CSV table of C-alpha atoms in Angstrom, one decimal:
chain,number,residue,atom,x,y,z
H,997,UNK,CA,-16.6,-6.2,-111.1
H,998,UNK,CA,-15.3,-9.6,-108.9
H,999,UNK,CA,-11.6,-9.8,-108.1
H,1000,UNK,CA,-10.6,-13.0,-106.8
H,1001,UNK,CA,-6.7,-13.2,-105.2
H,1002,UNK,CA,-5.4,-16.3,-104.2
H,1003,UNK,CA,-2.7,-17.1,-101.5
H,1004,UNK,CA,-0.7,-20.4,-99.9
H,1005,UNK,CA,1.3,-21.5,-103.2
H,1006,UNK,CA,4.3,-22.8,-103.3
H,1007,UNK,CA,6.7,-25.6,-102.2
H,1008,UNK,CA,5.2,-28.8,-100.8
H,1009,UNK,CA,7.2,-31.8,-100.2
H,1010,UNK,CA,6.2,-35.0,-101.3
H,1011,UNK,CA,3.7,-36.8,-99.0
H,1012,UNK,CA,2.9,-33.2,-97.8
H,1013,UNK,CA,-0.1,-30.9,-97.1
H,1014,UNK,CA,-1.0,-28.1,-98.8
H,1015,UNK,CA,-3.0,-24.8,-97.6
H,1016,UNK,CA,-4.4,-22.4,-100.2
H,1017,UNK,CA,-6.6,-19.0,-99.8
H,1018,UNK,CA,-8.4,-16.9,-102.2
H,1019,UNK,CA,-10.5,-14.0,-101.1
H,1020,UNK,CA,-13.2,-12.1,-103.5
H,1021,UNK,CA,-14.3,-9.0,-103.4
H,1022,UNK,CA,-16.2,-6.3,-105.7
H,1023,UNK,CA,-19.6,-6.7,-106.1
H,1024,UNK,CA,-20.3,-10.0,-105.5
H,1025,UNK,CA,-24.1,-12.0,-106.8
H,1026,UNK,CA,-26.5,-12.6,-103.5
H,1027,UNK,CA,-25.5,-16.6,-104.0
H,1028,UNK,CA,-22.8,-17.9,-105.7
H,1029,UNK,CA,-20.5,-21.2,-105.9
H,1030,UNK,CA,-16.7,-20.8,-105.2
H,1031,UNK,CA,-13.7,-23.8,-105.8
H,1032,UNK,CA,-10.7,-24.7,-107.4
H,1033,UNK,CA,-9.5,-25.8,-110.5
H,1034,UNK,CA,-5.7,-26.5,-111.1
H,1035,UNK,CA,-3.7,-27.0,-114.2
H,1036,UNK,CA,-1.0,-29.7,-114.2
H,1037,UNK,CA,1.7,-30.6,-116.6
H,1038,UNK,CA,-0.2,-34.3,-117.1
H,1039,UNK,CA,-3.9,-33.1,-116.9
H,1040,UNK,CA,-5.7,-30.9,-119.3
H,1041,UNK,CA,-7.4,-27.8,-116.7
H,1042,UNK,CA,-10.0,-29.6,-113.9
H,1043,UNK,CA,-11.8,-28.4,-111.4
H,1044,UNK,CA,-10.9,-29.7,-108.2
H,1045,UNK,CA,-13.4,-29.4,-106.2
H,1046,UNK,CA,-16.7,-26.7,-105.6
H,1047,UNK,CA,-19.2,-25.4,-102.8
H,1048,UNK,CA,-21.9,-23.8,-103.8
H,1049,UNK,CA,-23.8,-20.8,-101.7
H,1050,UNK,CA,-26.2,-23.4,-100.3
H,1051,UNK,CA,-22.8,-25.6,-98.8
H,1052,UNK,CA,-22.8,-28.5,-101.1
H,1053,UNK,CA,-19.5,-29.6,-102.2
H,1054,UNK,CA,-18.3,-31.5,-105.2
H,1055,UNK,CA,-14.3,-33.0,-105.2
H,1056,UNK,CA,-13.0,-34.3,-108.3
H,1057,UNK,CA,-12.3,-38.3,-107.8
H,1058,UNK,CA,-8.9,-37.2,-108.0
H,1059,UNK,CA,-8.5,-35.9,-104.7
H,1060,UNK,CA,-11.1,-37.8,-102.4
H,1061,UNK,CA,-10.7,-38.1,-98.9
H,1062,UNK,CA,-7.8,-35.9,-99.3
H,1063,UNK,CA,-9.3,-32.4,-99.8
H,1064,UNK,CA,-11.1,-30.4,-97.7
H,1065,UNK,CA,-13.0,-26.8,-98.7
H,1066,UNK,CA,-14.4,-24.4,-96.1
H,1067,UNK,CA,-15.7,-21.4,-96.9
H,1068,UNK,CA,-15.8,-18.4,-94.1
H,1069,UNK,CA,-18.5,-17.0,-92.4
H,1070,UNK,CA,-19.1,-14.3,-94.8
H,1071,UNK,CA,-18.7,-16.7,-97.9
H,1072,UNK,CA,-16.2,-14.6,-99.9
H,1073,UNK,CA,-13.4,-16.6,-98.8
H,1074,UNK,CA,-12.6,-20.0,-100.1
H,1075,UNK,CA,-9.7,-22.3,-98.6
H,1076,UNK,CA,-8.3,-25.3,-99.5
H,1077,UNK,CA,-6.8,-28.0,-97.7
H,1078,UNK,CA,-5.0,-31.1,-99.2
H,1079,UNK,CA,-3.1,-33.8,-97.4
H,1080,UNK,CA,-0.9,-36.5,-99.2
H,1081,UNK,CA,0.6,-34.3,-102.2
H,1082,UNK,CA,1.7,-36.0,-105.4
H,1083,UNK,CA,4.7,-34.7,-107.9
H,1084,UNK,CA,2.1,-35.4,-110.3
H,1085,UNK,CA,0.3,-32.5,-108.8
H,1086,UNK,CA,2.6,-30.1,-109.5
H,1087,UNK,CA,0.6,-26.8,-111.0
H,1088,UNK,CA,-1.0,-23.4,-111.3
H,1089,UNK,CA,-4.0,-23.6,-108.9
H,1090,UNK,CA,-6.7,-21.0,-109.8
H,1091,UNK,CA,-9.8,-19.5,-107.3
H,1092,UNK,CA,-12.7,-19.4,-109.2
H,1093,UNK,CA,-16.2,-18.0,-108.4
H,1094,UNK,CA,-19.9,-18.5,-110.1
H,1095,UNK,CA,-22.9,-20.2,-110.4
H,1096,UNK,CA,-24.4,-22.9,-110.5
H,1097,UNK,CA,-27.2,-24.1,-112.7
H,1098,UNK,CA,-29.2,-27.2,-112.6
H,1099,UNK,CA,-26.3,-29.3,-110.9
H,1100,UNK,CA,-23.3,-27.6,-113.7
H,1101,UNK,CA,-20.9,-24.9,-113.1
H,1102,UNK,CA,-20.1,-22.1,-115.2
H,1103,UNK,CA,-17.1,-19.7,-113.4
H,1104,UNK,CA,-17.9,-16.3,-114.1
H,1105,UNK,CA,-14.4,-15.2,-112.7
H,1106,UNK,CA,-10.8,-16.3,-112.2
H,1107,UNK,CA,-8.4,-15.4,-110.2
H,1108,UNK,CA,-4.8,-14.9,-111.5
H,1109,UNK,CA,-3.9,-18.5,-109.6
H,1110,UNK,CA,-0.6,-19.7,-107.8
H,1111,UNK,CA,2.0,-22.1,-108.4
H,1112,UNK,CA,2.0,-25.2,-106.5
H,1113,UNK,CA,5.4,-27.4,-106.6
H,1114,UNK,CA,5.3,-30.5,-104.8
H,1115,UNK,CA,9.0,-31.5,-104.8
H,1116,UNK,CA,11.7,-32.8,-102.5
């Protein structure tokens, strides 16, 4: 059993940065890949970016050169960090945790995710 809870949501002014958490816990696999995938009123559900156990990082085109992932010491906390918000972006951002396989993701777990408003 992996619970994932994510934390930083909320309102983000155009042209603004945005800070999200998401801490696992339970019994977590000896290697695993964490990210984020967000859900927007103009896109279908993507993920926006991944790190795997091994510290290689995938970012959606989308969000190039303006997101940043770290994950901590232990690994079972993910953060996100994205500069230049867009209305457009407006969403539920979800913490998701699995593995990866030959270069593809599968999550294995979600967390329940928080609402980003980017808004003036």
């Amino acid at each position: 059993q992996v619970q994932l809870v994510e934390s930083g949501g909320g309102l983000v002014q155009p042209g603004g940065s945005l800070s999200l958490s998401c801490a696992a816990s339970g019994k977590l696999p000896m290697l695993y890949t964490m990210g984020w995938y967000r859900q927007t009123p103009e896109s279908q559900r993507e993920l926006v970016v991944r790190e795997s156990g091994a510290g290689i990082t995938n970012y959606a085109d989308a969000v190039k050169g303006r997101a940043t992932i770290a994950r901590s010491n232990a690994k079972n906390t993910v953060f996100l960090q994205m500069n230049s918000l867009k209305p457009e972006e407006t969403g539920v951002y979800y913490c998701v945790l699995g593995r990866t396989t030959s270069g593809k993701f599968s999550p294995d777990y979600w967390g329940q995710g928080t609402q980003v408003t980017v808004s003036s």
